[in-house]
Short mmCIF file of C-alpha atoms and ligand atoms in Angstrom, two decimals:
data_model
loop_
_atom_site.label_atom_id
_atom_site.label_comp_id
_atom_site.label_asym_id
_atom_site.label_seq_id
_atom_site.Cartn_x
_atom_site.Cartn_y
_atom_site.Cartn_z
CA MET A 1 108.52 -60.93 -12.38
CA SER A 2 108.43 -64.72 -11.86
CA GLN A 3 105.42 -66.32 -10.18
CA ILE A 4 107.32 -66.79 -6.95
CA ASP A 5 108.48 -63.15 -6.95
CA THR A 6 104.86 -62.10 -7.42
CA LEU A 7 103.77 -64.33 -4.55
CA VAL A 8 106.42 -62.87 -2.20
CA GLN A 9 105.33 -59.35 -3.18
CA SER A 10 101.61 -59.97 -2.90
CA LEU A 11 101.55 -61.65 0.52
CA PRO A 12 100.87 -59.44 3.54
CA LYS A 13 103.77 -59.91 5.96
CA ALA A 14 104.93 -58.88 9.40
CA GLU A 15 108.53 -57.86 9.97
CA LEU A 16 109.63 -58.87 13.48
CA HIS A 17 113.37 -58.28 13.49
CA LEU A 18 114.28 -54.80 12.34
CA HIS A 19 116.64 -52.34 14.04
CA ILE A 20 115.49 -48.84 13.15
CA GLU A 21 119.13 -47.67 13.33
CA GLY A 22 119.92 -50.34 10.75
CA THR A 23 117.68 -48.61 8.20
CA LEU A 24 119.98 -45.58 8.07
CA GLU A 25 120.90 -45.46 4.37
CA PRO A 26 124.15 -43.60 3.53
CA GLU A 27 122.20 -40.80 1.79
CA LEU A 28 120.21 -40.15 4.97
CA ALA A 29 123.30 -40.34 7.22
CA ILE A 30 125.02 -37.74 5.01
CA LYS A 31 121.94 -35.51 5.04
CA PHE A 32 121.67 -35.69 8.86
CA ALA A 33 125.42 -35.16 9.32
CA ARG A 34 125.27 -32.05 7.15
CA ARG A 35 122.32 -30.46 8.91
CA ASN A 36 123.74 -31.31 12.36
CA GLY A 37 127.19 -29.91 11.52
CA ILE A 38 128.95 -33.28 11.84
CA PRO A 39 131.97 -33.66 9.52
CA LEU A 40 131.50 -36.75 7.31
CA ASN A 41 133.62 -36.15 4.26
CA VAL A 42 132.49 -39.13 2.18
CA GLY A 43 129.89 -39.80 -0.46
CA PRO A 44 127.17 -42.47 -0.28
CA GLU A 45 128.96 -44.84 -2.66
CA GLU A 46 132.15 -44.68 -0.64
CA LEU A 47 130.18 -45.46 2.52
CA ARG A 48 128.44 -48.38 0.83
CA ARG A 49 131.75 -49.79 -0.38
CA ALA A 50 132.91 -49.93 3.25
CA TYR A 51 130.03 -52.28 4.08
CA ASP A 52 132.15 -55.38 3.79
CA PHE A 53 132.09 -57.00 7.21
CA LYS A 54 134.23 -59.75 8.71
CA ASN A 55 131.84 -60.47 11.57
CA LEU A 56 129.23 -58.94 13.88
CA GLN A 57 131.66 -56.69 15.77
CA ASP A 58 133.10 -55.33 12.54
CA PHE A 59 129.55 -54.37 11.49
CA LEU A 60 128.63 -52.94 14.91
CA ASN A 61 131.61 -50.55 14.77
CA VAL A 62 130.26 -49.04 11.53
CA TYR A 63 126.63 -49.12 12.72
CA TYR A 64 127.31 -47.23 15.96
CA ARG A 65 129.50 -44.68 14.13
CA ALA A 66 126.67 -43.96 11.67
CA THR A 67 124.10 -43.57 14.47
CA ASP A 68 126.12 -40.57 15.63
CA THR A 69 124.50 -38.58 12.80
CA LEU A 70 121.08 -38.99 14.49
CA ARG A 71 120.65 -36.08 16.86
CA THR A 72 117.24 -34.43 16.69
CA ARG A 73 113.62 -35.46 16.89
CA ASP A 74 113.31 -34.70 13.16
CA ASP A 75 116.20 -37.07 12.35
CA PHE A 76 114.54 -39.97 14.18
CA TYR A 77 111.11 -39.17 12.71
CA GLU A 78 112.47 -38.98 9.16
CA LEU A 79 114.48 -42.19 9.59
CA THR A 80 111.42 -44.06 10.80
CA MET A 81 109.12 -42.74 8.06
CA HIS A 82 111.77 -43.73 5.51
CA TYR A 83 111.55 -47.30 6.84
CA PHE A 84 107.75 -47.30 6.69
CA ARG A 85 107.83 -46.24 3.03
CA ARG A 86 110.09 -49.21 2.27
CA ALA A 87 107.82 -51.41 4.41
CA ARG A 88 104.83 -50.37 2.32
CA GLU A 89 106.70 -51.22 -0.91
CA ASN A 90 107.41 -54.66 0.56
CA ASN A 91 103.77 -55.21 1.55
CA ILE A 92 104.62 -55.28 5.24
CA VAL A 93 101.40 -54.77 7.17
CA HIS A 94 102.91 -54.89 10.65
CA ALA A 95 106.41 -54.16 11.99
CA GLU A 96 107.98 -54.82 15.38
CA ILE A 97 110.79 -52.32 15.59
CA PHE A 98 113.88 -52.52 17.79
CA TYR A 99 115.64 -49.41 18.94
CA ASP A 100 118.85 -48.97 20.94
CA PRO A 101 118.27 -46.19 23.54
CA GLN A 102 121.71 -46.62 25.11
CA ALA A 103 123.43 -45.90 21.79
CA HIS A 104 121.70 -42.51 21.71
CA MET A 105 121.73 -41.61 25.38
CA ARG A 106 125.50 -42.05 25.60
CA ARG A 107 125.75 -39.38 22.89
CA GLY A 108 123.59 -37.04 24.98
CA VAL A 109 120.27 -37.48 23.12
CA LYS A 110 117.40 -37.72 25.58
CA PHE A 111 115.27 -40.86 25.86
CA GLU A 112 111.99 -39.02 25.32
CA VAL A 113 113.31 -37.18 22.22
CA PHE A 114 113.93 -40.30 20.13
CA THR A 115 111.20 -42.41 21.71
CA GLU A 116 108.53 -39.79 20.99
CA ALA A 117 109.81 -39.28 17.44
CA LEU A 118 109.58 -43.01 16.72
CA LEU A 119 106.10 -43.22 18.25
CA GLU A 120 104.89 -40.26 16.19
CA ALA A 121 106.16 -41.88 12.98
CA MET A 122 104.49 -45.15 13.99
CA ARG A 123 101.16 -43.37 14.47
CA ASP A 124 101.55 -41.60 11.11
CA ALA A 125 102.41 -44.85 9.32
CA ARG A 126 99.26 -46.42 10.74
CA GLY A 127 97.19 -43.47 9.53
CA GLU A 128 98.84 -42.93 6.13
CA TYR A 129 99.82 -46.48 5.09
CA GLY A 130 97.68 -48.72 7.32
CA ILE A 131 100.83 -50.33 8.76
CA SER A 132 100.59 -51.22 12.44
CA SER A 133 103.73 -51.44 14.54
CA ASN A 134 105.15 -52.10 18.00
CA LEU A 135 108.25 -50.73 19.63
CA ILE A 136 110.80 -53.01 21.34
CA LEU A 137 113.44 -51.44 23.56
CA SER A 138 116.73 -53.29 23.09
CA PHE A 139 119.37 -53.44 25.79
CA LEU A 140 122.99 -53.34 24.61
CA ARG A 141 124.44 -56.56 25.99
CA ASP A 142 128.07 -55.38 25.87
CA LEU A 143 127.23 -52.75 28.53
CA PRO A 144 126.67 -53.57 32.23
CA GLU A 145 123.25 -54.72 33.42
CA GLU A 146 123.10 -51.61 35.63
CA ASP A 147 122.85 -49.49 32.46
CA ALA A 148 119.97 -51.63 31.20
CA LEU A 149 118.16 -51.16 34.51
CA LYS A 150 118.54 -47.37 34.19
CA VAL A 151 117.03 -47.41 30.69
CA LEU A 152 114.18 -49.57 31.90
CA ASP A 153 113.54 -47.00 34.58
CA GLU A 154 113.27 -44.25 31.90
CA ALA A 155 110.92 -46.48 29.92
CA THR A 156 108.38 -46.79 32.72
CA ALA A 157 106.88 -43.46 31.57
CA PHE A 158 106.16 -45.12 28.18
CA LEU A 159 104.75 -48.46 29.25
CA ASN A 160 101.64 -48.03 27.11
CA ASP A 161 103.77 -47.42 24.01
CA ILE A 162 106.55 -49.99 24.33
CA VAL A 163 105.51 -53.59 23.75
CA GLY A 164 108.62 -55.29 25.06
CA VAL A 165 112.35 -55.50 25.59
CA GLY A 166 115.09 -57.12 23.52
CA LEU A 167 118.80 -57.82 23.80
CA ASP A 168 121.29 -57.02 21.05
CA SER A 169 124.88 -55.95 20.20
CA ALA A 170 128.05 -58.05 20.71
CA GLU A 171 126.86 -61.55 21.65
CA VAL A 172 129.86 -63.72 22.45
CA GLY A 173 131.04 -63.14 26.03
CA ASN A 174 127.74 -61.44 26.95
CA PRO A 175 125.35 -64.32 27.70
CA PRO A 176 121.64 -63.75 28.29
CA SER A 177 121.98 -64.58 32.01
CA LYS A 178 123.91 -61.30 32.44
CA PHE A 179 120.50 -59.58 32.07
CA SER A 180 118.37 -61.76 34.36
CA ARG A 181 117.33 -58.89 36.64
CA ALA A 182 116.47 -56.50 33.78
CA PHE A 183 114.32 -59.13 32.06
CA SER A 184 112.65 -60.14 35.30
CA MET A 185 111.78 -56.49 35.97
CA ALA A 186 110.49 -56.13 32.40
CA LYS A 187 108.27 -59.17 32.95
CA ASP A 188 106.91 -57.68 36.19
CA LEU A 189 106.11 -54.49 34.23
CA GLY A 190 104.02 -56.56 31.82
CA LEU A 191 106.47 -56.26 28.89
CA MET A 192 107.07 -58.93 26.25
CA ARG A 193 110.60 -60.32 25.96
CA VAL A 194 112.83 -61.29 23.03
CA ALA A 195 116.60 -61.71 22.75
CA HIS A 196 119.25 -62.11 20.07
CA ALA A 197 120.78 -65.53 20.69
CA GLY A 198 122.57 -68.10 18.58
CA GLU A 199 123.68 -65.56 15.98
CA GLU A 200 127.40 -65.92 16.74
CA GLY A 201 126.89 -67.36 20.22
CA PRO A 202 126.42 -71.09 20.97
CA PRO A 203 123.12 -72.98 21.45
CA GLU A 204 123.64 -72.63 25.23
CA TYR A 205 122.83 -68.91 24.83
CA VAL A 206 119.50 -69.83 23.21
CA TRP A 207 118.71 -72.13 26.15
CA GLU A 208 119.62 -69.33 28.58
CA ALA A 209 117.42 -66.80 26.78
CA ILE A 210 114.51 -69.23 27.13
CA GLU A 211 115.17 -70.52 30.63
CA VAL A 212 116.59 -67.43 32.35
CA LEU A 213 115.03 -64.52 30.43
CA ASP A 214 111.73 -66.29 29.67
CA VAL A 215 111.62 -64.91 26.12
CA HIS A 216 108.66 -65.21 23.74
CA ARG A 217 110.92 -65.30 20.65
CA ILE A 218 114.55 -65.82 19.76
CA ASP A 219 116.17 -63.35 17.33
CA HIS A 220 118.36 -65.22 14.82
CA GLY A 221 118.77 -68.55 16.64
CA VAL A 222 120.70 -69.93 13.65
CA ARG A 223 123.08 -71.98 15.80
CA SER A 224 120.14 -73.82 17.42
CA VAL A 225 120.59 -76.24 14.53
CA GLU A 226 123.66 -77.62 16.35
CA ASP A 227 121.56 -78.91 19.26
CA ASP A 228 118.93 -81.51 18.46
CA SER A 229 117.18 -81.31 21.84
CA LEU A 230 116.93 -77.51 21.46
CA MET A 231 115.37 -77.92 18.00
CA HIS A 232 112.81 -80.28 19.54
CA PHE A 233 112.14 -77.83 22.39
CA LEU A 234 111.66 -74.81 20.07
CA ALA A 235 109.12 -76.75 18.01
CA GLU A 236 107.26 -78.23 20.97
CA ARG A 237 107.02 -74.97 22.91
CA ARG A 238 106.29 -73.00 19.76
CA ILE A 239 109.06 -70.47 20.40
CA PRO A 240 109.51 -68.59 17.11
CA LEU A 241 112.83 -67.64 15.52
CA THR A 242 113.19 -64.32 13.72
CA MET A 243 115.80 -65.16 11.11
CA CYS A 244 117.65 -62.72 8.85
CA PRO A 245 119.26 -64.44 5.86
CA LEU A 246 121.09 -61.52 4.22
CA SER A 247 122.39 -60.35 7.60
CA ASN A 248 123.69 -63.81 8.44
CA LEU A 249 125.38 -64.00 5.06
CA LYS A 250 126.97 -60.52 5.27
CA LEU A 251 128.19 -61.09 8.84
CA LYS A 252 129.53 -64.53 7.92
CA VAL A 253 127.33 -66.49 10.28
CA VAL A 254 127.02 -68.68 7.17
CA ASN A 255 129.38 -68.61 4.21
CA ASP A 256 126.75 -69.51 1.63
CA LEU A 257 122.95 -69.19 1.80
CA ARG A 258 122.72 -72.69 0.33
CA ASP A 259 123.88 -73.84 3.79
CA TYR A 260 121.32 -71.72 5.63
CA PRO A 261 119.38 -73.98 8.03
CA LEU A 262 115.94 -72.41 7.41
CA ARG A 263 114.55 -75.54 5.76
CA GLU A 264 115.67 -77.69 8.69
CA PHE A 265 113.81 -75.36 11.06
CA LEU A 266 110.64 -75.48 8.95
CA ASP A 267 110.85 -79.25 8.53
CA ARG A 268 111.13 -79.65 12.30
CA GLY A 269 107.95 -77.61 12.76
CA ILE A 270 109.70 -74.57 14.24
CA ILE A 271 107.97 -71.22 13.69
CA ALA A 272 110.78 -69.65 11.66
CA THR A 273 110.31 -66.22 10.11
CA VAL A 274 112.29 -64.13 7.60
CA ASN A 275 113.32 -60.55 8.41
CA SER A 276 115.79 -57.90 7.29
CA ASP A 277 117.64 -56.94 10.55
CA ASP A 278 119.64 -53.91 9.28
CA PRO A 279 118.57 -53.57 5.64
CA ALA A 280 120.61 -50.42 4.89
CA TYR A 281 123.77 -52.44 5.52
CA PHE A 282 123.00 -55.94 4.28
CA GLY A 283 121.79 -55.35 0.74
CA GLY A 284 118.05 -55.73 0.96
CA TYR A 285 114.73 -55.12 2.63
CA LEU A 286 112.22 -57.83 3.50
CA ASN A 287 111.24 -59.13 0.07
CA GLU A 288 114.89 -59.30 -0.98
CA ASN A 289 115.53 -61.51 2.06
CA PHE A 290 112.64 -63.76 1.06
CA LEU A 291 113.88 -63.99 -2.52
CA ALA A 292 117.53 -64.60 -1.59
CA VAL A 293 116.64 -67.52 0.62
CA GLN A 294 113.99 -68.79 -1.79
CA ARG A 295 116.58 -69.03 -4.55
CA ALA A 296 119.36 -70.46 -2.40
CA LEU A 297 117.16 -73.17 -0.86
CA ASN A 298 114.79 -73.60 -3.78
CA LEU A 299 111.78 -72.87 -1.57
CA GLY A 300 108.37 -73.42 -3.17
CA PRO A 301 105.13 -71.43 -2.89
CA GLU A 302 104.04 -73.49 0.12
CA ASP A 303 107.21 -72.60 2.02
CA ILE A 304 106.75 -68.92 1.19
CA CYS A 305 103.15 -69.09 2.42
CA THR A 306 104.29 -70.80 5.65
CA LEU A 307 106.89 -68.06 6.21
CA ALA A 308 104.31 -65.31 5.70
CA SER A 309 101.84 -67.03 8.05
CA ASN A 310 104.61 -67.60 10.60
CA SER A 311 105.39 -63.87 10.59
CA ILE A 312 101.82 -63.14 11.69
CA LEU A 313 101.66 -66.03 14.17
CA ALA A 314 104.95 -65.01 15.82
CA SER A 315 103.96 -61.35 16.14
CA PHE A 316 102.46 -59.50 19.10
CA ILE A 317 99.43 -58.51 17.00
CA PRO A 318 96.08 -58.91 18.87
CA GLY A 319 94.17 -62.11 18.10
CA ASP A 320 91.38 -60.71 15.91
CA ARG A 321 93.76 -58.88 13.57
CA LYS A 322 95.98 -61.97 13.48
CA ARG A 323 93.04 -64.08 12.30
CA GLU A 324 92.12 -61.49 9.65
CA LEU A 325 95.68 -61.38 8.27
CA LEU A 326 96.07 -65.16 8.35
CA GLY A 327 92.80 -65.36 6.43
CA LYS A 328 94.15 -63.02 3.74
CA ILE A 329 97.31 -65.13 3.41
CA ASP A 330 95.23 -68.32 3.12
CA GLU A 331 93.13 -66.71 0.40
CA ILE A 332 96.19 -65.78 -1.67
CA CYS A 333 97.91 -69.10 -1.00
CA GLY A 334 94.81 -71.13 -1.80
CA SER A 335 94.92 -69.75 -5.33
CA ALA A 336 98.73 -69.79 -5.73
CA PRO A 337 100.11 -72.25 -8.27
CA ASP A 338 101.49 -75.56 -6.89
CA SER A 339 100.31 -74.89 -3.35
N1 ADE B 401 122.35 -54.61 16.40
C1 ADE B 401 121.94 -54.33 15.16
N2 ADE B 401 121.99 -55.43 14.39
C2 ADE B 401 122.42 -56.44 15.18
C3 ADE B 401 122.67 -57.82 14.97
N3 ADE B 401 122.49 -58.42 13.79
N4 ADE B 401 123.11 -58.54 16.02
C4 ADE B 401 123.30 -57.97 17.21
N5 ADE B 401 123.09 -56.69 17.45
C5 ADE B 401 122.65 -55.91 16.45
ZN1 ZN B 402 119.23 -57.99 14.96
#
């Protein structure tokens, strides 16, 4: 292992942009399909070969089809524990996990079945691996706002267990302002707010997520680089971006990671973070995302340390634990070569 690989591995990190449904590896999907009596007459390698996406929608079609194999509480629990084992291998000490209730409810799986399964796995991961986590309920933006309001209503029974709401799925044509009432209700309920914006959509969607939805973070935000005043605003207001390099490469948001604007964001003082999004589909978990972007942009140890610190700063971790984790990162980075 090179020194930089060792540094990436050894730093404690938070993962802030991770769809639990996007951790469904082909082997698990096949196992769940078999035990739930769902015909899926392909092998894992064949499934993996099909993961060649033209754009976000092309990926979403495959992603939603695979989620159909998730039916029971055990499926959701096993899926989530599988992620936490990978998280531990990647030295992730805290994860903020998105889930897509509407994708499961429209298949007839009850809200409390998958929500309770995820929460149980999160408690077990805390106990067994020392990994803390938060749950973020994501609204599907290609469905009507009325649907989002119904899900939010179901979620009110879980307000102590859900940290916030997010917005994902097909971006273009579904601007953040479509969800102004749902986000305003979420705010009144005391929930944190994040939204995917500027992945395929224009910088105007990032502005809308900030101004209309009053978000604490932007998920992706890559296209913010096209708007200088937005870049300035993100830095000044300290609104973090949860970026996902391998996802953006696989979904052709960028054609080459050497053109990935992460360094511009860091140089402008924006709290940019690195995350894996849907690691079962995009070829790598968190450390592989760090290493891919490190190599493409020739990031040094200081940049890697900034990214690890940013992941803690941008999280919803309580202040005292944040300070403890930032202290650990400083300790490692203080003794890292060339930092
Ligand atoms: N759902 C899962 N992954 C997503 C992504 N990268 N963008 C939008 N919605 C998603
Ligand atoms: Zn995402």
